[in-house]
mmCIF file of C-alpha atoms in Angstrom:
data_model
loop_
_atom_site.group_PDB
_atom_site.id
_atom_site.type_symbol
_atom_site.label_atom_id
_atom_site.label_comp_id
_atom_site.label_asym_id
_atom_site.label_seq_id
_atom_site.Cartn_x
_atom_site.Cartn_y
_atom_site.Cartn_z
ATOM 1 C CA UNK A 1 -0.683 2.396 7.619
ATOM 2 C CA UNK A 2 2.255 0.157 6.782
ATOM 3 C CA UNK A 3 1.251 0.234 2.962
ATOM 4 C CA UNK A 4 2.993 -1.684 0.251
ATOM 5 C CA UNK A 5 3.093 -1.192 -3.343
ATOM 6 C CA UNK A 6 1.496 -3.249 -5.933
ATOM 7 C CA UNK A 7 4.678 -5.055 -7.339
ATOM 8 C CA UNK A 8 7.305 -7.240 -5.432
ATOM 9 C CA UNK A 9 9.389 -5.278 -3.018
ATOM 10 C CA UNK A 10 10.655 -5.598 0.448
ATOM 11 C CA UNK A 11 8.756 -4.405 3.372
ATOM 12 C CA UNK A 12 8.490 -0.537 3.869
ATOM 13 C CA UNK A 13 7.114 1.537 6.572
ATOM 14 C CA UNK A 14 3.988 3.483 5.639
ATOM 15 C CA UNK A 15 2.561 6.457 7.404
ATOM 16 C CA UNK A 16 -0.037 9.023 7.365
ATOM 17 C CA UNK A 17 -3.365 8.186 5.545
ATOM 18 C CA UNK A 18 -5.722 11.003 4.779
ATOM 19 C CA UNK A 19 -9.007 9.993 3.430
ATOM 20 C CA UNK A 20 -10.818 12.985 1.557
ATOM 21 C CA UNK A 21 -14.609 12.619 1.071
ATOM 22 C CA UNK A 22 -15.208 9.635 2.968
ATOM 23 C CA UNK A 23 -16.507 9.494 6.447
ATOM 24 C CA UNK A 24 -18.685 6.729 7.718
ATOM 25 C CA UNK A 25 -22.063 7.440 9.554
ATOM 26 C CA UNK A 26 -25.086 5.696 10.573
ATOM 27 C CA UNK A 27 -24.135 2.064 10.109
ATOM 28 C CA UNK A 28 -26.816 -0.670 11.344
ATOM 29 C CA UNK A 29 -27.180 -4.483 10.766
ATOM 30 C CA UNK A 30 -29.436 -4.070 7.784
ATOM 31 C CA UNK A 31 -27.658 -1.203 5.977
ATOM 32 C CA UNK A 32 -24.182 0.007 5.068
ATOM 33 C CA UNK A 33 -23.264 3.644 6.204
ATOM 34 C CA UNK A 34 -23.732 6.767 4.095
ATOM 35 C CA UNK A 35 -20.868 9.095 3.339
ATOM 36 C CA UNK A 36 -20.454 12.747 3.700
ATOM 37 C CA UNK A 37 -17.648 15.199 2.916
ATOM 38 C CA UNK A 38 -14.712 15.002 5.420
ATOM 39 C CA UNK A 39 -11.165 13.934 5.918
ATOM 40 C CA UNK A 40 -10.020 10.637 7.648
ATOM 41 C CA UNK A 41 -6.483 10.894 8.935
ATOM 42 C CA UNK A 42 -4.576 7.626 9.830
ATOM 43 C CA UNK A 43 -1.329 8.085 11.455
ATOM 44 C CA UNK A 44 1.328 5.456 12.429
ATOM 45 C CA UNK A 45 2.237 5.428 16.066
ATOM 46 C CA UNK A 46 5.744 6.711 15.278
ATOM 47 C CA UNK A 47 4.364 9.732 13.640
ATOM 48 C CA UNK A 48 1.760 10.934 16.108
ATOM 49 C CA UNK A 49 3.857 13.899 17.248
ATOM 50 C CA UNK A 50 4.950 15.136 13.725
ATOM 51 C CA UNK A 51 1.882 14.440 11.552
ATOM 52 C CA UNK A 52 0.756 18.176 11.595
ATOM 53 C CA UNK A 53 -2.906 17.323 12.088
ATOM 54 C CA UNK A 54 -3.506 20.022 14.547
ATOM 55 C CA UNK A 55 -3.406 22.684 11.887
ATOM 56 C CA UNK A 56 -5.883 20.839 9.674
ATOM 57 C CA UNK A 57 -8.500 20.151 12.352
ATOM 58 C CA UNK A 58 -11.293 21.664 10.291
ATOM 59 C CA UNK A 59 -10.869 19.341 7.669
ATOM 60 C CA UNK A 60 -10.505 16.068 9.714
ATOM 61 C CA UNK A 61 -13.583 14.376 11.140
ATOM 62 C CA UNK A 62 -12.327 10.866 11.376
ATOM 63 C CA UNK A 63 -9.070 9.573 12.771
ATOM 64 C CA UNK A 64 -7.277 5.997 12.015
ATOM 65 C CA UNK A 65 -4.235 5.579 13.845
ATOM 66 C CA UNK A 66 -2.218 2.709 12.445
ATOM 67 C CA UNK A 67 -1.513 1.284 15.904
ATOM 68 C CA UNK A 68 -2.724 -2.376 16.443
ATOM 69 C CA UNK A 69 -1.243 -5.636 15.322
ATOM 70 C CA UNK A 70 -1.747 -9.393 15.536
ATOM 71 C CA UNK A 71 -0.069 -11.427 18.284
ATOM 72 C CA UNK A 72 1.165 -15.026 17.792
ATOM 73 C CA UNK A 73 -2.145 -16.309 19.482
ATOM 74 C CA UNK A 74 -4.373 -14.254 16.999
ATOM 75 C CA UNK A 75 -5.262 -11.494 19.518
ATOM 76 C CA UNK A 76 -5.192 -7.925 18.729
ATOM 77 C CA UNK A 77 -2.589 -5.977 20.556
ATOM 78 C CA UNK A 78 -0.791 -2.553 20.407
ATOM 79 C CA UNK A 79 1.962 -2.790 17.776
ATOM 80 C CA UNK A 80 4.377 -0.868 20.284
ATOM 81 C CA UNK A 81 4.134 -0.572 24.050
ATOM 82 C CA UNK A 82 1.828 2.328 24.861
ATOM 83 C CA UNK A 83 0.994 3.086 21.391
ATOM 84 C CA UNK A 84 -2.711 2.783 21.974
ATOM 85 C CA UNK A 85 -2.702 5.193 24.737
ATOM 86 C CA UNK A 86 -0.621 7.617 22.544
ATOM 87 C CA UNK A 87 -3.086 7.206 19.690
ATOM 88 C CA UNK A 88 -6.044 8.487 21.964
ATOM 89 C CA UNK A 89 -3.896 11.290 23.232
ATOM 90 C CA UNK A 90 -3.205 12.464 19.632
ATOM 91 C CA UNK A 91 -6.659 12.181 18.295
ATOM 92 C CA UNK A 92 -7.662 15.418 16.869
ATOM 93 C CA UNK A 93 -10.644 17.181 18.703
ATOM 94 C CA UNK A 94 -14.069 16.303 17.511
ATOM 95 C CA UNK A 95 -13.015 13.399 15.248
ATOM 96 C CA UNK A 96 -14.411 9.879 15.017
ATOM 97 C CA UNK A 97 -12.108 7.133 15.888
ATOM 98 C CA UNK A 98 -11.450 4.144 13.591
ATOM 99 C CA UNK A 99 -8.123 2.533 14.438
ATOM 100 C CA UNK A 100 -6.285 0.226 11.862
ATOM 101 C CA UNK A 101 -5.209 -3.315 12.572
ATOM 102 C CA UNK A 102 -2.357 -4.751 10.743
ATOM 103 C CA UNK A 103 -0.447 -8.076 10.525
ATOM 104 C CA UNK A 104 2.526 -6.114 11.963
ATOM 105 C CA UNK A 105 4.359 -5.559 15.326
ATOM 106 C CA UNK A 106 6.781 -2.743 15.819
ATOM 107 C CA UNK A 107 6.083 -1.512 12.241
ATOM 108 C CA UNK A 108 7.274 -4.774 10.637
ATOM 109 C CA UNK A 109 4.767 -7.073 8.746
ATOM 110 C CA UNK A 110 4.678 -10.793 9.441
ATOM 111 C CA UNK A 111 2.909 -13.474 7.665
ATOM 112 C CA UNK A 112 2.865 -15.979 10.440
ATOM 113 C CA UNK A 113 0.159 -14.510 12.815
ATOM 114 C CA UNK A 114 -2.327 -13.617 9.993
ATOM 115 C CA UNK A 115 -1.879 -17.217 8.484
ATOM 116 C CA UNK A 116 -2.764 -18.736 11.787
ATOM 117 C CA UNK A 117 -5.802 -16.496 12.040
ATOM 118 C CA UNK A 118 -6.932 -17.592 8.566
ATOM 119 C CA UNK A 119 -6.288 -21.417 8.881
ATOM 120 C CA UNK A 120 -6.433 -22.195 12.538
ATOM 121 C CA UNK A 121 -10.110 -22.148 13.901
ATOM 122 C CA UNK A 122 -8.935 -21.326 17.494
ATOM 123 C CA UNK A 123 -6.733 -18.437 16.601
ATOM 124 C CA UNK A 124 -9.476 -17.152 14.213
ATOM 125 C CA UNK A 125 -12.050 -17.249 16.929
ATOM 126 C CA UNK A 126 -9.541 -15.311 19.304
ATOM 127 C CA UNK A 127 -8.962 -12.851 16.646
ATOM 128 C CA UNK A 128 -12.560 -12.125 15.727
ATOM 129 C CA UNK A 129 -13.351 -11.658 19.520
ATOM 130 C CA UNK A 130 -10.563 -9.437 20.112
ATOM 131 C CA UNK A 131 -11.756 -7.245 17.092
ATOM 132 C CA UNK A 132 -15.219 -7.179 18.556
ATOM 133 C CA UNK A 133 -13.820 -6.135 21.841
ATOM 134 C CA UNK A 134 -11.876 -3.434 20.386
ATOM 135 C CA UNK A 135 -14.792 -2.021 18.334
ATOM 136 C CA UNK A 136 -17.023 -1.998 21.249
ATOM 137 C CA UNK A 137 -14.938 0.533 23.169
ATOM 138 C CA UNK A 138 -17.145 3.726 23.691
ATOM 139 C CA UNK A 139 -14.592 5.808 21.676
ATOM 140 C CA UNK A 140 -14.350 3.495 18.603
ATOM 141 C CA UNK A 141 -16.776 3.905 15.696
ATOM 142 C CA UNK A 142 -15.389 1.191 13.460
ATOM 143 C CA UNK A 143 -12.278 -1.021 12.513
ATOM 144 C CA UNK A 144 -9.799 -0.823 9.525
ATOM 145 C CA UNK A 145 -7.947 -4.013 8.361
ATOM 146 C CA UNK A 146 -4.576 -3.859 6.707
ATOM 147 C CA UNK A 147 -3.620 -7.469 6.285
ATOM 148 C CA UNK A 148 -0.875 -7.363 3.771
ATOM 149 C CA UNK A 149 1.363 -9.881 1.789
ATOM 150 C CA UNK A 150 -1.023 -12.793 1.840
ATOM 151 C CA UNK A 151 -0.529 -15.853 -0.241
ATOM 152 C CA UNK A 152 -2.678 -16.829 -3.308
ATOM 153 C CA UNK A 153 -4.008 -19.945 -1.406
ATOM 154 C CA UNK A 154 -5.399 -17.410 1.441
ATOM 155 C CA UNK A 155 -7.974 -16.050 -0.919
ATOM 156 C CA UNK A 156 -11.157 -17.864 0.295
ATOM 157 C CA UNK A 157 -10.063 -17.848 3.932
ATOM 158 C CA UNK A 158 -9.407 -14.152 3.882
ATOM 159 C CA UNK A 159 -12.689 -13.407 2.261
ATOM 160 C CA UNK A 160 -14.453 -15.626 4.786
ATOM 161 C CA UNK A 161 -12.746 -13.728 7.681
ATOM 162 C CA UNK A 162 -13.515 -10.356 6.349
ATOM 163 C CA UNK A 163 -17.308 -11.444 5.896
ATOM 164 C CA UNK A 164 -17.306 -12.723 9.446
ATOM 165 C CA UNK A 165 -15.847 -9.528 10.906
ATOM 166 C CA UNK A 166 -18.170 -7.216 8.900
ATOM 167 C CA UNK A 167 -21.199 -9.315 10.142
ATOM 168 C CA UNK A 168 -20.062 -9.041 13.671
ATOM 169 C CA UNK A 169 -19.254 -5.194 13.548
ATOM 170 C CA UNK A 170 -22.426 -4.274 11.712
ATOM 171 C CA UNK A 171 -24.459 -6.086 14.236
ATOM 172 C CA UNK A 172 -22.954 -3.813 16.905
ATOM 173 C CA UNK A 173 -23.373 -0.728 14.879
ATOM 174 C CA UNK A 174 -19.760 -0.430 13.923
ATOM 175 C CA UNK A 175 -18.174 -0.186 10.505
ATOM 176 C CA UNK A 176 -15.330 -2.116 8.601
ATOM 177 C CA UNK A 177 -12.950 -0.911 6.093
ATOM 178 C CA UNK A 178 -10.338 -3.047 4.277
ATOM 179 C CA UNK A 179 -6.966 -1.864 2.691
ATOM 180 C CA UNK A 180 -6.341 -3.569 -0.732
ATOM 181 C CA UNK A 181 -3.509 -3.489 -3.264
ATOM 182 C CA UNK A 182 -3.935 -1.761 -6.495
ATOM 183 C CA UNK A 183 -4.348 -3.886 -9.609
ATOM 184 C CA UNK A 184 -5.897 -3.780 -13.161
ATOM 185 C CA UNK A 185 -6.877 -7.375 -13.419
ATOM 186 C CA UNK A 186 -8.097 -10.204 -11.317
ATOM 187 C CA UNK A 187 -4.546 -11.747 -10.974
ATOM 188 C CA UNK A 188 -2.704 -8.432 -10.541
ATOM 189 C CA UNK A 189 0.938 -8.368 -10.126
ATOM 190 C CA UNK A 190 1.794 -10.932 -7.425
ATOM 191 C CA UNK A 191 0.238 -13.714 -5.143
ATOM 192 C CA UNK A 192 -0.907 -11.052 -2.735
ATOM 193 C CA UNK A 193 -3.113 -9.629 -5.322
ATOM 194 C CA UNK A 194 -4.834 -12.971 -6.004
ATOM 195 C CA UNK A 195 -5.612 -13.298 -2.327
ATOM 196 C CA UNK A 196 -7.680 -10.098 -2.375
ATOM 197 C CA UNK A 197 -11.145 -10.945 -4.017
ATOM 198 C CA UNK A 198 -12.163 -7.550 -5.003
ATOM 199 C CA UNK A 199 -15.912 -8.317 -5.669
ATOM 200 C CA UNK A 200 -16.627 -10.325 -2.549
ATOM 201 C CA UNK A 201 -14.526 -8.105 -0.221
ATOM 202 C CA UNK A 202 -16.220 -5.124 -1.631
ATOM 203 C CA UNK A 203 -19.785 -6.495 -0.966
ATOM 204 C CA UNK A 204 -18.900 -7.422 2.618
ATOM 205 C CA UNK A 205 -17.302 -4.082 3.754
ATOM 206 C CA UNK A 206 -18.391 -0.524 4.222
ATOM 207 C CA UNK A 207 -15.332 0.944 2.572
ATOM 208 C CA UNK A 208 -12.322 -0.218 0.445
ATOM 209 C CA UNK A 209 -8.995 1.708 0.690
ATOM 210 C CA UNK A 210 -7.247 1.192 -2.649
ATOM 211 C CA UNK A 211 -3.414 1.593 -2.382
ATOM 212 C CA UNK A 212 -2.634 2.948 -5.718
ATOM 213 C CA UNK A 213 0.960 3.868 -5.452
ATOM 214 C CA UNK A 214 4.554 2.331 -5.533
ATOM 215 C CA UNK A 215 4.338 1.558 -9.281
ATOM 216 C CA UNK A 216 8.125 2.297 -8.783
ATOM 217 C CA UNK A 217 9.587 1.400 -5.420
ATOM 218 C CA UNK A 218 12.893 0.955 -3.533
ATOM 219 C CA UNK A 219 14.610 -1.577 -5.748
ATOM 220 C CA UNK A 220 12.677 -1.067 -9.097
ATOM 221 C CA UNK A 221 14.815 1.600 -10.403
ATOM 222 C CA UNK A 222 13.670 5.229 -10.928
ATOM 223 C CA UNK A 223 10.230 6.172 -12.034
ATOM 224 C CA UNK A 224 6.897 7.741 -11.077
ATOM 225 C CA UNK A 225 5.305 6.490 -7.808
ATOM 226 C CA UNK A 226 1.648 6.764 -8.990
ATOM 227 C CA UNK A 227 1.442 7.699 -12.735
ATOM 228 C CA UNK A 228 -1.864 8.894 -13.813
ATOM 229 C CA UNK A 229 -2.383 6.481 -16.600
ATOM 230 C CA UNK A 230 -1.852 3.436 -14.601
ATOM 231 C CA UNK A 231 -4.033 4.919 -11.871
ATOM 232 C CA UNK A 232 -6.736 5.330 -14.285
ATOM 233 C CA UNK A 233 -6.573 1.662 -15.277
ATOM 234 C CA UNK A 234 -6.623 0.617 -11.534
ATOM 235 C CA UNK A 235 -9.558 2.745 -10.975
ATOM 236 C CA UNK A 236 -11.482 1.426 -14.105
ATOM 237 C CA UNK A 237 -10.836 -2.064 -12.785
ATOM 238 C CA UNK A 238 -11.782 -1.496 -9.248
ATOM 239 C CA UNK A 239 -14.949 0.537 -10.063
ATOM 240 C CA UNK A 240 -16.087 -2.356 -12.240
ATOM 241 C CA UNK A 241 -15.501 -4.978 -9.620
ATOM 242 C CA UNK A 242 -16.204 -2.993 -6.357
ATOM 243 C CA UNK A 243 -18.255 0.037 -7.181
ATOM 244 C CA UNK A 244 -17.457 3.615 -7.020
ATOM 245 C CA UNK A 245 -19.424 4.144 -3.995
ATOM 246 C CA UNK A 246 -17.203 2.179 -1.567
ATOM 247 C CA UNK A 247 -13.992 2.962 -3.194
ATOM 248 C CA UNK A 248 -11.405 5.349 -1.882
ATOM 249 C CA UNK A 249 -8.208 6.034 -3.917
ATOM 250 C CA UNK A 250 -4.888 5.993 -2.139
ATOM 251 C CA UNK A 251 -1.974 8.337 -2.992
ATOM 252 C CA UNK A 252 1.491 8.315 -1.446
ATOM 253 C CA UNK A 253 2.769 11.727 -0.328
ATOM 254 C CA UNK A 254 6.152 10.437 -0.478
ATOM 255 C CA UNK A 255 8.738 9.474 -3.065
ATOM 256 C CA UNK A 256 12.278 7.750 -3.607
ATOM 257 C CA UNK A 257 15.722 9.109 -4.150
ATOM 258 C CA UNK A 258 17.520 6.433 -6.194
ATOM 259 C CA UNK A 259 21.156 5.843 -6.844
ATOM 260 C CA UNK A 260 20.996 3.178 -9.617
ATOM 261 C CA UNK A 261 18.364 0.665 -8.471
ATOM 262 C CA UNK A 262 18.490 1.444 -4.855
ATOM 263 C CA UNK A 263 15.981 3.987 -3.533
ATOM 264 C CA UNK A 264 15.672 5.802 -0.200
ATOM 265 C CA UNK A 265 12.057 6.357 0.891
ATOM 266 C CA UNK A 266 11.359 9.924 2.051
ATOM 267 C CA UNK A 267 8.441 12.273 2.499
ATOM 268 C CA UNK A 268 7.213 14.238 -0.542
ATOM 269 C CA UNK A 269 7.914 17.601 1.347
ATOM 270 C CA UNK A 270 11.597 16.578 2.424
ATOM 271 C CA UNK A 271 12.309 15.700 -1.104
ATOM 272 C CA UNK A 272 10.952 19.061 -2.575
ATOM 273 C CA UNK A 273 12.798 20.887 0.045
ATOM 274 C CA UNK A 274 16.110 19.042 -0.983
ATOM 275 C CA UNK A 275 15.569 20.249 -4.525
ATOM 276 C CA UNK A 276 15.495 23.764 -3.320
ATOM 277 C CA UNK A 277 18.460 23.360 -1.051
ATOM 278 C CA UNK A 278 20.565 22.104 -3.884
ATOM 279 C CA UNK A 279 19.308 24.577 -6.258
ATOM 280 C CA UNK A 280 18.207 21.823 -8.578
ATOM 281 C CA UNK A 281 15.126 22.460 -10.777
ATOM 282 C CA UNK A 282 12.038 20.233 -10.248
ATOM 283 C CA UNK A 283 11.031 18.792 -13.888
ATOM 284 C CA UNK A 284 7.392 17.605 -14.764
ATOM 285 C CA UNK A 285 6.678 14.331 -16.530
ATOM 286 C CA UNK A 286 3.618 15.317 -18.596
ATOM 287 C CA UNK A 287 2.613 11.609 -19.291
ATOM 288 C CA UNK A 288 2.923 10.262 -15.825
ATOM 289 C CA UNK A 289 1.722 13.759 -14.338
ATOM 290 C CA UNK A 290 4.436 13.490 -11.736
ATOM 291 C CA UNK A 291 7.439 15.712 -10.550
ATOM 292 C CA UNK A 292 11.095 14.423 -10.629
ATOM 293 C CA UNK A 293 14.652 15.918 -10.693
ATOM 294 C CA UNK A 294 18.347 14.597 -10.791
ATOM 295 C CA UNK A 295 21.397 15.646 -8.943
ATOM 296 C CA UNK A 296 24.935 14.553 -8.147
ATOM 297 C CA UNK A 297 26.116 14.056 -4.400
ATOM 298 C CA UNK A 298 29.391 14.979 -2.963
ATOM 299 C CA UNK A 299 30.775 11.540 -3.986
ATOM 300 C CA UNK A 300 29.895 12.261 -7.541
ATOM 301 C CA UNK A 301 27.038 9.698 -7.635
ATOM 302 C CA UNK A 302 23.982 10.396 -9.902
ATOM 303 C CA UNK A 303 20.663 10.391 -8.059
ATOM 304 C CA UNK A 304 17.207 10.392 -9.772
ATOM 305 C CA UNK A 305 14.231 11.529 -7.483
ATOM 306 C CA UNK A 306 10.437 10.965 -8.035
ATOM 307 C CA UNK A 307 7.838 12.272 -5.677
ATOM 308 C CA UNK A 308 4.350 13.677 -5.322
ATOM 309 C CA UNK A 309 3.404 17.324 -5.064
ATOM 310 C CA UNK A 310 0.314 19.477 -5.274
ATOM 311 C CA UNK A 311 0.112 19.346 -8.908
ATOM 312 C CA UNK A 312 0.355 15.430 -9.218
ATOM 313 C CA UNK A 313 -2.153 15.123 -6.254
ATOM 314 C CA UNK A 314 -4.509 17.553 -8.002
ATOM 315 C CA UNK A 315 -4.434 15.273 -11.177
ATOM 316 C CA UNK A 316 -5.456 12.162 -9.212
ATOM 317 C CA UNK A 317 -8.048 14.080 -7.214
ATOM 318 C CA UNK A 318 -9.674 15.132 -10.496
ATOM 319 C CA UNK A 319 -9.549 11.508 -11.646
ATOM 320 C CA UNK A 320 -11.222 10.389 -8.518
ATOM 321 C CA UNK A 321 -13.925 12.995 -8.865
ATOM 322 C CA UNK A 322 -14.523 12.186 -12.540
ATOM 323 C CA UNK A 323 -14.945 8.416 -11.640
ATOM 324 C CA UNK A 324 -17.273 9.436 -8.970
ATOM 325 C CA UNK A 325 -15.308 7.578 -6.283
ATOM 326 C CA UNK A 326 -16.274 7.823 -2.482
ATOM 327 C CA UNK A 327 -13.040 9.731 -1.819
ATOM 328 C CA UNK A 328 -9.166 9.627 -1.749
ATOM 329 C CA UNK A 329 -6.552 9.059 0.818
ATOM 330 C CA UNK A 330 -2.973 10.241 1.399
ATOM 331 C CA UNK A 331 -0.117 8.698 3.112
ATOM 332 C CA UNK A 332 3.170 9.816 4.249
ATOM 333 C CA UNK A 333 6.268 8.159 5.636
ATOM 334 C CA UNK A 334 7.163 10.982 8.082
ATOM 335 C CA UNK A 335 6.277 14.447 9.007
ATOM 336 C CA UNK A 336 3.159 16.499 7.698
ATOM 337 C CA UNK A 337 1.677 17.065 4.215
ATOM 338 C CA UNK A 338 2.881 20.235 2.418
ATOM 339 C CA UNK A 339 0.471 23.012 2.802
ATOM 340 C CA UNK A 340 -0.060 23.329 -0.995
ATOM 341 C CA UNK A 341 -1.214 19.559 -1.043
ATOM 342 C CA UNK A 342 -3.835 20.449 1.566
ATOM 343 C CA UNK A 343 -4.882 23.536 -0.484
ATOM 344 C CA UNK A 344 -5.170 21.294 -3.471
ATOM 345 C CA UNK A 345 -7.250 18.678 -1.455
ATOM 346 C CA UNK A 346 -9.581 21.500 -0.165
ATOM 347 C CA UNK A 347 -10.164 22.375 -3.979
ATOM 348 C CA UNK A 348 -10.891 18.804 -4.873
ATOM 349 C CA UNK A 349 -8.363 18.924 -7.521
ATOM 350 C CA UNK A 350 -10.077 21.745 -9.152
#
């Protein structure tokens, strides 16, 4: 998924989403699906070959490739030529298939197409028909919507669209999930938070994927990506407005290497390897429950790095369990999750 953080920042590519304890089964028109233990893996089209899911086949039962976008006329299309075919080829054996549709093409978000879908009846009708057609393919079990950077004035139209799509998919025995930015109040941190009506969206869909990361981002200056005290506030608000049974908590398995206020987004595994290669000790922030370190490069510039590791992930897994959430998901920018993180996930944070 091309996920963004909860505060203002420029677009960034997202990657692997791993949903722990949250597979949809048995949806009908009259009832929402039930959940069972499992892992949902969502991988962007550029990472199909390097996500490392083959080694985790026993833990994955649902696959959500971040592969579809919205064309100018509102129809659903592959984000990149051949990406849909590649997604099917990369599907782990024995998994359910729930592709993600985003307002993006070639990995770049765009407001124009989703705005037309929300406010032009003809484009909206084409979009809904296109989603239904995708969902009715025999290999598809449901659809995930990742519509980002909406305006505050889109709130009612976005809610109406999600309700319409949910009703259409439920009538056909398919599920619908929606990806939402994290916030700890109704207004949130930006207009895109206002556009997402937590209570009404939560009632309409089968699953809400909460993107609780990028508390600090590329241009914010250094700091923890997903500090546990903030995540706890986010979970408290989301649980009160959506309900724990539909909520899955998002964690970024990535981080940033900052020089001043300019950060470079890299996978958590790569940042941890870099510390080892530079013989730099990784420190632990007890308040944020997050790892970090500093170093100087060959030009003498001071870097500060924050990321996630098995210990920080375990802390948030424990938080999700204590809140009785439906599950958690992970995302990476590139490559595969570190083995220690998989082991932490298998333990459920315990």
